[in-house]
């Protein structure tokens, strides 16, 4: 316990709209937060439309040197769905593949510089793209298809390679959603963002990786049945 109060460990979810939406009803972030009640605060730091370059720019404003480095239990880094936009159609969000990989490395290096080691980091690849469904979304906005699943795959592969080189965990969502001839389109709401089924799938795949990082954290404050009602101050360490 700190002299100024309890230090609540934090799990940081850092990403684009798929992270920003993760606290919606049925969202993967909300499910993780529910699992970690009384153990960690799960903070949603998702930024709709952002790519890895913009993420790298804002990261020092989001996570500064922690007063106690142990207060950050884990960080998920989930970018690539916007980086992989086609340059000719969507140059605003597009980031070249090599630059995307370098940005991920720089994000990991920054986290290490503030005391968040690679053992606390989980990279998540972009999910596969349902081109047919996403094209309808683009047309509805007076545009043309601005992403290809084959290109998204290249960014997913780059993400996995960065994780291997930097020693972080990685959740290869692009491949996991398509294993065993799965119909991955049911995991997607509009071809790009996750459906409720997709959120459930992501959470189920992420939790085993995250659990390893927080399994030794105790429940914060005793269960009510363990409190001495005649002398609660002793039980509550006040």
PDB file of N, CA and C in Angstrom, residues 61-163:
ATOM      1  N   UNK A  61       2.093  11.199 -24.463  1.00  0.00           N
ATOM      2  CA  UNK A  61       1.086  12.003 -23.767  1.00  0.00           C
ATOM      3  C   UNK A  61       0.093  11.130 -23.006  1.00  0.00           C
ATOM      4  N   UNK A  62       0.012   9.854 -23.404  1.00  0.00           N
ATOM      5  CA  UNK A  62      -0.923   8.927 -22.777  1.00  0.00           C
ATOM      6  C   UNK A  62      -0.284   8.196 -21.610  1.00  0.00           C
ATOM      7  N   UNK A  63       0.955   7.742 -21.832  1.00  0.00           N
ATOM      8  CA  UNK A  63       1.683   7.024 -20.794  1.00  0.00           C
ATOM      9  C   UNK A  63       2.994   7.742 -20.532  1.00  0.00           C
ATOM     10  N   UNK A  64       3.086   8.345 -19.373  1.00  0.00           N
ATOM     11  CA  UNK A  64       4.329   8.988 -18.965  1.00  0.00           C
ATOM     12  C   UNK A  64       5.035   8.076 -17.967  1.00  0.00           C
ATOM     13  N   UNK A  65       6.178   8.501 -17.498  1.00  0.00           N
ATOM     14  CA  UNK A  65       6.923   7.698 -16.526  1.00  0.00           C
ATOM     15  C   UNK A  65       6.044   7.385 -15.327  1.00  0.00           C
ATOM     16  N   UNK A  66       5.724   6.109 -15.096  1.00  0.00           N
ATOM     17  CA  UNK A  66       4.865   5.786 -13.959  1.00  0.00           C
ATOM     18  C   UNK A  66       5.572   6.009 -12.630  1.00  0.00           C
ATOM     19  N   UNK A  67       4.814   6.494 -11.635  1.00  0.00           N
ATOM     20  CA  UNK A  67       5.381   6.699 -10.308  1.00  0.00           C
ATOM     21  C   UNK A  67       5.861   5.378  -9.727  1.00  0.00           C
ATOM     22  N   UNK A  68       5.143   4.329 -10.019  1.00  0.00           N
ATOM     23  CA  UNK A  68       5.522   2.986  -9.609  1.00  0.00           C
ATOM     24  C   UNK A  68       5.360   2.093 -10.826  1.00  0.00           C
ATOM     25  N   UNK A  69       6.471   1.593 -11.353  1.00  0.00           N
ATOM     26  CA  UNK A  69       6.424   0.859 -12.611  1.00  0.00           C
ATOM     27  C   UNK A  69       5.570  -0.403 -12.509  1.00  0.00           C
ATOM     28  N   UNK A  70       5.399  -0.908 -11.294  1.00  0.00           N
ATOM     29  CA  UNK A  70       4.576  -2.083 -11.108  1.00  0.00           C
ATOM     30  C   UNK A  70       3.103  -1.825 -11.303  1.00  0.00           C
ATOM     31  N   UNK A  71       2.713  -0.545 -11.426  1.00  0.00           N
ATOM     32  CA  UNK A  71       1.287  -0.256 -11.566  1.00  0.00           C
ATOM     33  C   UNK A  71       0.769  -0.571 -12.967  1.00  0.00           C
ATOM     34  N   UNK A  72       1.646  -0.732 -13.944  1.00  0.00           N
ATOM     35  CA  UNK A  72       1.204  -1.153 -15.278  1.00  0.00           C
ATOM     36  C   UNK A  72       1.455  -2.650 -15.406  1.00  0.00           C
ATOM     37  N   UNK A  73       0.357  -3.395 -15.446  1.00  0.00           N
ATOM     38  CA  UNK A  73       0.471  -4.855 -15.488  1.00  0.00           C
ATOM     39  C   UNK A  73       0.645  -5.371 -16.911  1.00  0.00           C
ATOM     40  N   UNK A  74       0.028  -4.696 -17.881  1.00  0.00           N
ATOM     41  CA  UNK A  74       0.103  -5.157 -19.267  1.00  0.00           C
ATOM     42  C   UNK A  74      -0.375  -4.047 -20.197  1.00  0.00           C
ATOM     43  N   UNK A  75       0.100  -4.102 -21.436  1.00  0.00           N
ATOM     44  CA  UNK A  75      -0.329  -3.166 -22.485  1.00  0.00           C
ATOM     45  C   UNK A  75      -0.596  -3.960 -23.752  1.00  0.00           C
ATOM     46  N   UNK A  76      -1.779  -3.787 -24.338  1.00  0.00           N
ATOM     47  CA  UNK A  76      -2.035  -4.339 -25.665  1.00  0.00           C
ATOM     48  C   UNK A  76      -1.829  -3.229 -26.691  1.00  0.00           C
ATOM     49  N   UNK A  77      -1.211  -3.575 -27.799  1.00  0.00           N
ATOM     50  CA  UNK A  77      -0.949  -2.622 -28.889  1.00  0.00           C
ATOM     51  C   UNK A  77      -1.605  -3.203 -30.135  1.00  0.00           C
ATOM     52  N   UNK A  78      -2.633  -2.505 -30.622  1.00  0.00           N
ATOM     53  CA  UNK A  78      -3.528  -3.092 -31.636  1.00  0.00           C
ATOM     54  C   UNK A  78      -3.741  -2.085 -32.767  1.00  0.00           C
ATOM     55  N   UNK A  79      -2.779  -2.059 -33.710  1.00  0.00           N
ATOM     56  CA  UNK A  79      -2.860  -1.175 -34.870  1.00  0.00           C
ATOM     57  C   UNK A  79      -2.590  -1.971 -36.142  1.00  0.00           C
ATOM     58  N   UNK A  80      -2.974  -1.406 -37.267  1.00  0.00           N
ATOM     59  CA  UNK A  80      -2.728  -2.030 -38.553  1.00  0.00           C
ATOM     60  C   UNK A  80      -3.913  -1.994 -39.488  1.00  0.00           C
ATOM     61  N   UNK A  81      -5.113  -1.957 -38.925  1.00  0.00           N
ATOM     62  CA  UNK A  81      -6.308  -1.938 -39.774  1.00  0.00           C
ATOM     63  C   UNK A  81      -6.374  -0.666 -40.611  1.00  0.00           C
ATOM     64  N   UNK A  82      -5.863   0.436 -40.077  1.00  0.00           N
ATOM     65  CA  UNK A  82      -5.853   1.699 -40.830  1.00  0.00           C
ATOM     66  C   UNK A  82      -4.554   1.888 -41.600  1.00  0.00           C
ATOM     67  N   UNK A  83      -3.446   1.446 -41.027  1.00  0.00           N
ATOM     68  CA  UNK A  83      -2.160   1.522 -41.732  1.00  0.00           C
ATOM     69  C   UNK A  83      -2.240   0.830 -43.086  1.00  0.00           C
ATOM     70  N   UNK A  84      -2.995  -0.268 -43.137  1.00  0.00           N
ATOM     71  CA  UNK A  84      -3.065  -1.087 -44.346  1.00  0.00           C
ATOM     72  C   UNK A  84      -4.027  -0.563 -45.398  1.00  0.00           C
ATOM     73  N   UNK A  85      -4.629   0.602 -45.152  1.00  0.00           N
ATOM     74  CA  UNK A  85      -5.468   1.220 -46.178  1.00  0.00           C
ATOM     75  C   UNK A  85      -4.631   1.471 -47.442  1.00  0.00           C
ATOM     76  N   UNK A  86      -5.271   1.365 -48.599  1.00  0.00           N
ATOM     77  CA  UNK A  86      -4.561   1.509 -49.860  1.00  0.00           C
ATOM     78  C   UNK A  86      -4.118   2.955 -50.075  1.00  0.00           C
ATOM     79  N   UNK A  87      -2.863   3.139 -50.396  1.00  0.00           N
ATOM     80  CA  UNK A  87      -2.297   4.485 -50.523  1.00  0.00           C
ATOM     81  C   UNK A  87      -3.006   5.313 -51.579  1.00  0.00           C
ATOM     82  N   UNK A  88      -3.333   4.707 -52.716  1.00  0.00           N
ATOM     83  CA  UNK A  88      -3.936   5.443 -53.819  1.00  0.00           C
ATOM     84  C   UNK A  88      -5.361   5.897 -53.511  1.00  0.00           C
ATOM     85  N   UNK A  89      -6.032   5.164 -52.628  1.00  0.00           N
ATOM     86  CA  UNK A  89      -7.425   5.468 -52.325  1.00  0.00           C
ATOM     87  C   UNK A  89      -7.563   6.217 -51.004  1.00  0.00           C
ATOM     88  N   UNK A  90      -6.738   5.853 -50.032  1.00  0.00           N
ATOM     89  CA  UNK A  90      -6.840   6.444 -48.696  1.00  0.00           C
ATOM     90  C   UNK A  90      -5.446   6.830 -48.195  1.00  0.00           C
ATOM     91  N   UNK A  91      -4.848   7.858 -48.795  1.00  0.00           N
ATOM     92  CA  UNK A  91      -3.484   8.247 -48.404  1.00  0.00           C
ATOM     93  C   UNK A  91      -3.411   8.857 -47.009  1.00  0.00           C
ATOM     94  N   UNK A  92      -4.535   9.310 -46.475  1.00  0.00           N
ATOM     95  CA  UNK A  92      -4.531   9.949 -45.148  1.00  0.00           C
ATOM     96  C   UNK A  92      -4.163   8.942 -44.059  1.00  0.00           C
ATOM     97  N   UNK A  93      -4.756   7.753 -44.114  1.00  0.00           N
ATOM     98  CA  UNK A  93      -4.508   6.753 -43.068  1.00  0.00           C
ATOM     99  C   UNK A  93      -3.386   5.781 -43.412  1.00  0.00           C
ATOM    100  N   UNK A  94      -3.088   5.628 -44.686  1.00  0.00           N
ATOM    101  CA  UNK A  94      -2.086   4.651 -45.128  1.00  0.00           C
ATOM    102  C   UNK A  94      -0.712   4.937 -44.534  1.00  0.00           C
ATOM    103  N   UNK A  95      -0.070   3.867 -44.064  1.00  0.00           N
ATOM    104  CA  UNK A  95       1.324   3.915 -43.633  1.00  0.00           C
ATOM    105  C   UNK A  95       2.054   2.786 -44.358  1.00  0.00           C
ATOM    106  N   UNK A  96       3.184   3.077 -45.005  1.00  0.00           N
ATOM    107  CA  UNK A  96       3.926   2.016 -45.701  1.00  0.00           C
ATOM    108  C   UNK A  96       4.283   0.874 -44.750  1.00  0.00           C
ATOM    109  N   UNK A  97       4.370  -0.316 -45.301  1.00  0.00           N
ATOM    110  CA  UNK A  97       4.559  -1.517 -44.491  1.00  0.00           C
ATOM    111  C   UNK A  97       5.811  -1.443 -43.620  1.00  0.00           C
ATOM    112  N   UNK A  98       6.930  -1.024 -44.202  1.00  0.00           N
ATOM    113  CA  UNK A  98       8.179  -0.970 -43.430  1.00  0.00           C
ATOM    114  C   UNK A  98       8.083   0.066 -42.313  1.00  0.00           C
ATOM    115  N   UNK A  99       7.408   1.176 -42.588  1.00  0.00           N
ATOM    116  CA  UNK A  99       7.249   2.204 -41.561  1.00  0.00           C
ATOM    117  C   UNK A  99       6.328   1.717 -40.439  1.00  0.00           C
ATOM    118  N   UNK A 100       5.285   0.977 -40.807  1.00  0.00           N
ATOM    119  CA  UNK A 100       4.390   0.388 -39.810  1.00  0.00           C
ATOM    120  C   UNK A 100       5.176  -0.495 -38.848  1.00  0.00           C
ATOM    121  N   UNK A 101       6.015  -1.363 -39.384  1.00  0.00           N
ATOM    122  CA  UNK A 101       6.816  -2.247 -38.545  1.00  0.00           C
ATOM    123  C   UNK A 101       7.748  -1.450 -37.638  1.00  0.00           C
ATOM    124  N   UNK A 102       8.348  -0.415 -38.192  1.00  0.00           N
ATOM    125  CA  UNK A 102       9.263   0.411 -37.404  1.00  0.00           C
ATOM    126  C   UNK A 102       8.509   1.160 -36.303  1.00  0.00           C
ATOM    127  N   UNK A 103       7.302   1.619 -36.613  1.00  0.00           N
ATOM    128  CA  UNK A 103       6.500   2.305 -35.601  1.00  0.00           C
ATOM    129  C   UNK A 103       6.167   1.380 -34.435  1.00  0.00           C
ATOM    130  N   UNK A 104       5.830   0.126 -34.743  1.00  0.00           N
ATOM    131  CA  UNK A 104       5.554  -0.841 -33.672  1.00  0.00           C
ATOM    132  C   UNK A 104       6.788  -1.040 -32.795  1.00  0.00           C
ATOM    133  N   UNK A 105       7.948  -1.139 -33.428  1.00  0.00           N
ATOM    134  CA  UNK A 105       9.191  -1.291 -32.668  1.00  0.00           C
ATOM    135  C   UNK A 105       9.435  -0.080 -31.774  1.00  0.00           C
ATOM    136  N   UNK A 106       9.161   1.098 -32.297  1.00  0.00           N
ATOM    137  CA  UNK A 106       9.370   2.321 -31.517  1.00  0.00           C
ATOM    138  C   UNK A 106       8.387   2.412 -30.353  1.00  0.00           C
ATOM    139  N   UNK A 107       7.176   1.944 -30.561  1.00  0.00           N
ATOM    140  CA  UNK A 107       6.197   1.908 -29.477  1.00  0.00           C
ATOM    141  C   UNK A 107       6.695   0.994 -28.359  1.00  0.00           C
ATOM    142  N   UNK A 108       7.200  -0.174 -28.738  1.00  0.00           N
ATOM    143  CA  UNK A 108       7.731  -1.105 -27.741  1.00  0.00           C
ATOM    144  C   UNK A 108       8.930  -0.498 -27.019  1.00  0.00           C
ATOM    145  N   UNK A 109       9.814   0.170 -27.764  1.00  0.00           N
ATOM    146  CA  UNK A 109      10.987   0.784 -27.156  1.00  0.00           C
ATOM    147  C   UNK A 109      10.583   1.903 -26.197  1.00  0.00           C
ATOM    148  N   UNK A 110       9.591   2.691 -26.576  1.00  0.00           N
ATOM    149  CA  UNK A 110       9.134   3.744 -25.663  1.00  0.00           C
ATOM    150  C   UNK A 110       8.586   3.137 -24.380  1.00  0.00           C
ATOM    151  N   UNK A 111       7.777   2.094 -24.507  1.00  0.00           N
ATOM    152  CA  UNK A 111       7.220   1.445 -23.320  1.00  0.00           C
ATOM    153  C   UNK A 111       8.344   0.937 -22.419  1.00  0.00           C
ATOM    154  N   UNK A 112       9.367   0.352 -23.016  1.00  0.00           N
ATOM    155  CA  UNK A 112      10.509  -0.116 -22.225  1.00  0.00           C
ATOM    156  C   UNK A 112      11.208   1.043 -21.526  1.00  0.00           C
ATOM    157  N   UNK A 113      11.260   2.194 -22.187  1.00  0.00           N
ATOM    158  CA  UNK A 113      11.957   3.350 -21.610  1.00  0.00           C
ATOM    159  C   UNK A 113      11.266   3.905 -20.374  1.00  0.00           C
ATOM    160  N   UNK A 114       9.965   3.618 -20.225  1.00  0.00           N
ATOM    161  CA  UNK A 114       9.245   4.071 -19.028  1.00  0.00           C
ATOM    162  C   UNK A 114       8.997   2.911 -18.061  1.00  0.00           C
ATOM    163  N   UNK A 115       9.723   1.835 -18.261  1.00  0.00           N
ATOM    164  CA  UNK A 115       9.665   0.739 -17.306  1.00  0.00           C
ATOM    165  C   UNK A 115       8.664  -0.349 -17.604  1.00  0.00           C
ATOM    166  N   UNK A 116       8.046  -0.308 -18.796  1.00  0.00           N
ATOM    167  CA  UNK A 116       7.101  -1.357 -19.176  1.00  0.00           C
ATOM    168  C   UNK A 116       7.832  -2.299 -20.121  1.00  0.00           C
ATOM    169  N   UNK A 117       8.345  -3.394 -19.569  1.00  0.00           N
ATOM    170  CA  UNK A 117       9.168  -4.307 -20.346  1.00  0.00           C
ATOM    171  C   UNK A 117       8.388  -5.075 -21.391  1.00  0.00           C
ATOM    172  N   UNK A 118       9.129  -5.678 -22.315  1.00  0.00           N
ATOM    173  CA  UNK A 118       8.480  -6.413 -23.396  1.00  0.00           C
ATOM    174  C   UNK A 118       7.625  -7.570 -22.887  1.00  0.00           C
ATOM    175  N   UNK A 119       7.945  -8.064 -21.700  1.00  0.00           N
ATOM    176  CA  UNK A 119       7.160  -9.171 -21.141  1.00  0.00           C
ATOM    177  C   UNK A 119       5.753  -8.745 -20.759  1.00  0.00           C
ATOM    178  N   UNK A 120       5.493  -7.432 -20.715  1.00  0.00           N
ATOM    179  CA  UNK A 120       4.164  -6.921 -20.381  1.00  0.00           C
ATOM    180  C   UNK A 120       3.359  -6.501 -21.609  1.00  0.00           C
ATOM    181  N   UNK A 121       3.960  -6.628 -22.791  1.00  0.00           N
ATOM    182  CA  UNK A 121       3.345  -6.108 -24.022  1.00  0.00           C
ATOM    183  C   UNK A 121       2.762  -7.252 -24.853  1.00  0.00           C
ATOM    184  N   UNK A 122       1.566  -7.015 -25.379  1.00  0.00           N
ATOM    185  CA  UNK A 122       0.922  -7.954 -26.303  1.00  0.00           C
ATOM    186  C   UNK A 122       0.580  -7.188 -27.582  1.00  0.00           C
ATOM    187  N   UNK A 123       1.194  -7.555 -28.694  1.00  0.00           N
ATOM    188  CA  UNK A 123       0.803  -6.993 -29.981  1.00  0.00           C
ATOM    189  C   UNK A 123      -0.380  -7.798 -30.522  1.00  0.00           C
ATOM    190  N   UNK A 124      -1.300  -7.111 -31.176  1.00  0.00           N
ATOM    191  CA  UNK A 124      -2.445  -7.761 -31.806  1.00  0.00           C
ATOM    192  C   UNK A 124      -2.457  -7.370 -33.276  1.00  0.00           C
ATOM    193  N   UNK A 125      -2.514  -8.361 -34.148  1.00  0.00           N
ATOM    194  CA  UNK A 125      -2.555  -8.061 -35.577  1.00  0.00           C
ATOM    195  C   UNK A 125      -3.954  -7.579 -35.970  1.00  0.00           C
ATOM    196  N   UNK A 126      -4.053  -6.853 -37.081  1.00  0.00           N
ATOM    197  CA  UNK A 126      -5.394  -6.533 -37.575  1.00  0.00           C
ATOM    198  C   UNK A 126      -6.150  -7.797 -37.933  1.00  0.00           C
ATOM    199  N   UNK A 127      -7.468  -7.782 -37.796  1.00  0.00           N
ATOM    200  CA  UNK A 127      -8.255  -8.946 -38.207  1.00  0.00           C
ATOM    201  C   UNK A 127      -8.333  -9.014 -39.726  1.00  0.00           C
ATOM    202  N   UNK A 128      -8.787 -10.133 -40.269  1.00  0.00           N
ATOM    203  CA  UNK A 128      -8.988 -10.205 -41.720  1.00  0.00           C
ATOM    204  C   UNK A 128     -10.080  -9.236 -42.155  1.00  0.00           C
ATOM    205  N   UNK A 129     -10.066  -8.891 -43.419  1.00  0.00           N
ATOM    206  CA  UNK A 129     -11.024  -7.942 -43.989  1.00  0.00           C
ATOM    207  C   UNK A 129     -12.010  -8.668 -44.882  1.00  0.00           C
ATOM    208  N   UNK A 130     -13.284  -8.436 -44.663  1.00  0.00           N
ATOM    209  CA  UNK A 130     -14.329  -8.930 -45.562  1.00  0.00           C
ATOM    210  C   UNK A 130     -14.540  -7.848 -46.616  1.00  0.00           C
ATOM    211  N   UNK A 131     -13.900  -8.026 -47.761  1.00  0.00           N
ATOM    212  CA  UNK A 131     -13.893  -6.976 -48.780  1.00  0.00           C
ATOM    213  C   UNK A 131     -15.293  -6.648 -49.287  1.00  0.00           C
ATOM    214  N   UNK A 132     -16.124  -7.653 -49.455  1.00  0.00           N
ATOM    215  CA  UNK A 132     -17.470  -7.417 -49.978  1.00  0.00           C
ATOM    216  C   UNK A 132     -18.288  -6.523 -49.050  1.00  0.00           C
ATOM    217  N   UNK A 133     -18.262  -6.848 -47.760  1.00  0.00           N
ATOM    218  CA  UNK A 133     -19.024  -6.053 -46.792  1.00  0.00           C
ATOM    219  C   UNK A 133     -18.432  -4.662 -46.639  1.00  0.00           C
ATOM    220  N   UNK A 134     -17.097  -4.560 -46.611  1.00  0.00           N
ATOM    221  CA  UNK A 134     -16.464  -3.256 -46.419  1.00  0.00           C
ATOM    222  C   UNK A 134     -16.642  -2.364 -47.647  1.00  0.00           C
ATOM    223  N   UNK A 135     -16.692  -2.978 -48.828  1.00  0.00           N
ATOM    224  CA  UNK A 135     -16.921  -2.190 -50.043  1.00  0.00           C
ATOM    225  C   UNK A 135     -18.284  -1.501 -49.978  1.00  0.00           C
ATOM    226  N   UNK A 136     -19.280  -2.181 -49.440  1.00  0.00           N
ATOM    227  CA  UNK A 136     -20.600  -1.566 -49.296  1.00  0.00           C
ATOM    228  C   UNK A 136     -20.537  -0.349 -48.375  1.00  0.00           C
ATOM    229  N   UNK A 137     -19.737  -0.447 -47.309  1.00  0.00           N
ATOM    230  CA  UNK A 137     -19.561   0.689 -46.399  1.00  0.00           C
ATOM    231  C   UNK A 137     -18.884   1.852 -47.120  1.00  0.00           C
ATOM    232  N   UNK A 138     -17.899   1.527 -47.917  1.00  0.00           N
ATOM    233  CA  UNK A 138     -17.183   2.576 -48.661  1.00  0.00           C
ATOM    234  C   UNK A 138     -18.101   3.259 -49.667  1.00  0.00           C
ATOM    235  N   UNK A 139     -18.880   2.468 -50.397  1.00  0.00           N
ATOM    236  CA  UNK A 139     -19.802   3.028 -51.388  1.00  0.00           C
ATOM    237  C   UNK A 139     -20.835   3.928 -50.724  1.00  0.00           C
ATOM    238  N   UNK A 140     -21.292   3.523 -49.545  1.00  0.00           N
ATOM    239  CA  UNK A 140     -22.276   4.331 -48.808  1.00  0.00           C
ATOM    240  C   UNK A 140     -21.711   5.695 -48.428  1.00  0.00           C
ATOM    241  N   UNK A 141     -20.373   5.788 -48.403  1.00  0.00           N
ATOM    242  CA  UNK A 141     -19.705   7.053 -48.073  1.00  0.00           C
ATOM    243  C   UNK A 141     -19.117   7.693 -49.331  1.00  0.00           C
ATOM    244  N   UNK A 142     -19.671   7.318 -50.489  1.00  0.00           N
ATOM    245  CA  UNK A 142     -19.249   7.873 -51.782  1.00  0.00           C
ATOM    246  C   UNK A 142     -17.774   7.645 -52.069  1.00  0.00           C
ATOM    247  N   UNK A 143     -17.288   6.475 -51.688  1.00  0.00           N
ATOM    248  CA  UNK A 143     -15.900   6.119 -51.948  1.00  0.00           C
ATOM    249  C   UNK A 143     -15.871   4.755 -52.633  1.00  0.00           C
ATOM    250  N   UNK A 144     -14.672   4.248 -52.864  1.00  0.00           N
ATOM    251  CA  UNK A 144     -14.505   2.908 -53.405  1.00  0.00           C
ATOM    252  C   UNK A 144     -13.748   2.069 -52.380  1.00  0.00           C
ATOM    253  N   UNK A 145     -13.688   0.775 -52.604  1.00  0.00           N
ATOM    254  CA  UNK A 145     -13.007  -0.118 -51.677  1.00  0.00           C
ATOM    255  C   UNK A 145     -11.588   0.382 -51.420  1.00  0.00           C
ATOM    256  N   UNK A 146     -11.249   0.609 -50.145  1.00  0.00           N
ATOM    257  CA  UNK A 146      -9.962   1.220 -49.809  1.00  0.00           C
ATOM    258  C   UNK A 146      -9.020   0.297 -49.036  1.00  0.00           C
ATOM    259  N   UNK A 147      -9.374  -0.986 -48.962  1.00  0.00           N
ATOM    260  CA  UNK A 147      -8.537  -1.977 -48.300  1.00  0.00           C
ATOM    261  C   UNK A 147      -8.699  -3.319 -49.012  1.00  0.00           C
ATOM    262  N   UNK A 148      -7.644  -4.140 -48.970  1.00  0.00           N
ATOM    263  CA  UNK A 148      -7.702  -5.510 -49.469  1.00  0.00           C
ATOM    264  C   UNK A 148      -7.259  -6.452 -48.356  1.00  0.00           C
ATOM    265  N   UNK A 149      -7.897  -7.600 -48.285  1.00  0.00           N
ATOM    266  CA  UNK A 149      -7.515  -8.555 -47.253  1.00  0.00           C
ATOM    267  C   UNK A 149      -6.085  -9.058 -47.449  1.00  0.00           C
ATOM    268  N   UNK A 150      -5.676  -9.188 -48.697  1.00  0.00           N
ATOM    269  CA  UNK A 150      -4.305  -9.648 -48.970  1.00  0.00           C
ATOM    270  C   UNK A 150      -3.272  -8.655 -48.441  1.00  0.00           C
ATOM    271  N   UNK A 151      -3.597  -7.372 -48.521  1.00  0.00           N
ATOM    272  CA  UNK A 151      -2.690  -6.346 -47.998  1.00  0.00           C
ATOM    273  C   UNK A 151      -2.722  -6.361 -46.466  1.00  0.00           C
ATOM    274  N   UNK A 152      -3.899  -6.503 -45.897  1.00  0.00           N
ATOM    275  CA  UNK A 152      -4.008  -6.604 -44.440  1.00  0.00           C
ATOM    276  C   UNK A 152      -3.151  -7.756 -43.927  1.00  0.00           C
ATOM    277  N   UNK A 153      -3.106  -8.840 -44.670  1.00  0.00           N
ATOM    278  CA  UNK A 153      -2.281  -9.988 -44.296  1.00  0.00           C
ATOM    279  C   UNK A 153      -0.814  -9.605 -44.189  1.00  0.00           C
ATOM    280  N   UNK A 154      -0.341  -8.776 -45.099  1.00  0.00           N
ATOM    281  CA  UNK A 154       1.055  -8.347 -45.058  1.00  0.00           C
ATOM    282  C   UNK A 154       1.357  -7.583 -43.768  1.00  0.00           C
ATOM    283  N   UNK A 155       0.416  -6.763 -43.344  1.00  0.00           N
ATOM    284  CA  UNK A 155       0.609  -5.995 -42.113  1.00  0.00           C
ATOM    285  C   UNK A 155       0.529  -6.904 -40.889  1.00  0.00           C
ATOM    286  N   UNK A 156      -0.351  -7.892 -40.955  1.00  0.00           N
ATOM    287  CA  UNK A 156      -0.433  -8.862 -39.860  1.00  0.00           C
ATOM    288  C   UNK A 156       0.882  -9.631 -39.737  1.00  0.00           C
ATOM    289  N   UNK A 157       1.437 -10.046 -40.864  1.00  0.00           N
ATOM    290  CA  UNK A 157       2.707 -10.766 -40.850  1.00  0.00           C
ATOM    291  C   UNK A 157       3.824  -9.886 -40.298  1.00  0.00           C
ATOM    292  N   UNK A 158       3.806  -8.611 -40.648  1.00  0.00           N
ATOM    293  CA  UNK A 158       4.821  -7.686 -40.136  1.00  0.00           C
ATOM    294  C   UNK A 158       4.697  -7.528 -38.624  1.00  0.00           C
ATOM    295  N   UNK A 159       3.480  -7.482 -38.136  1.00  0.00           N
ATOM    296  CA  UNK A 159       3.229  -7.364 -36.699  1.00  0.00           C
ATOM    297  C   UNK A 159       3.789  -8.582 -35.960  1.00  0.00           C
ATOM    298  N   UNK A 160       3.528  -9.765 -36.490  1.00  0.00           N
ATOM    299  CA  UNK A 160       4.031 -10.996 -35.872  1.00  0.00           C
ATOM    300  C   UNK A 160       5.564 -11.000 -35.871  1.00  0.00           C
ATOM    301  N   UNK A 161       6.158 -10.556 -36.969  1.00  0.00           N
ATOM    302  CA  UNK A 161       7.621 -10.523 -37.063  1.00  0.00           C
ATOM    303  C   UNK A 161       8.214  -9.559 -36.041  1.00  0.00           C
ATOM    304  N   UNK A 162       7.598  -8.399 -35.870  1.00  0.00           N
ATOM    305  CA  UNK A 162       8.080  -7.430 -34.878  1.00  0.00           C
ATOM    306  C   UNK A 162       8.017  -8.032 -33.473  1.00  0.00           C
ATOM    307  N   UNK A 163       6.927  -8.690 -33.172  1.00  0.00           N
ATOM    308  CA  UNK A 163       6.776  -9.313 -31.851  1.00  0.00           C
ATOM    309  C   UNK A 163       7.882 -10.340 -31.616  1.00  0.00           C
TER     310      UNK A 163
END
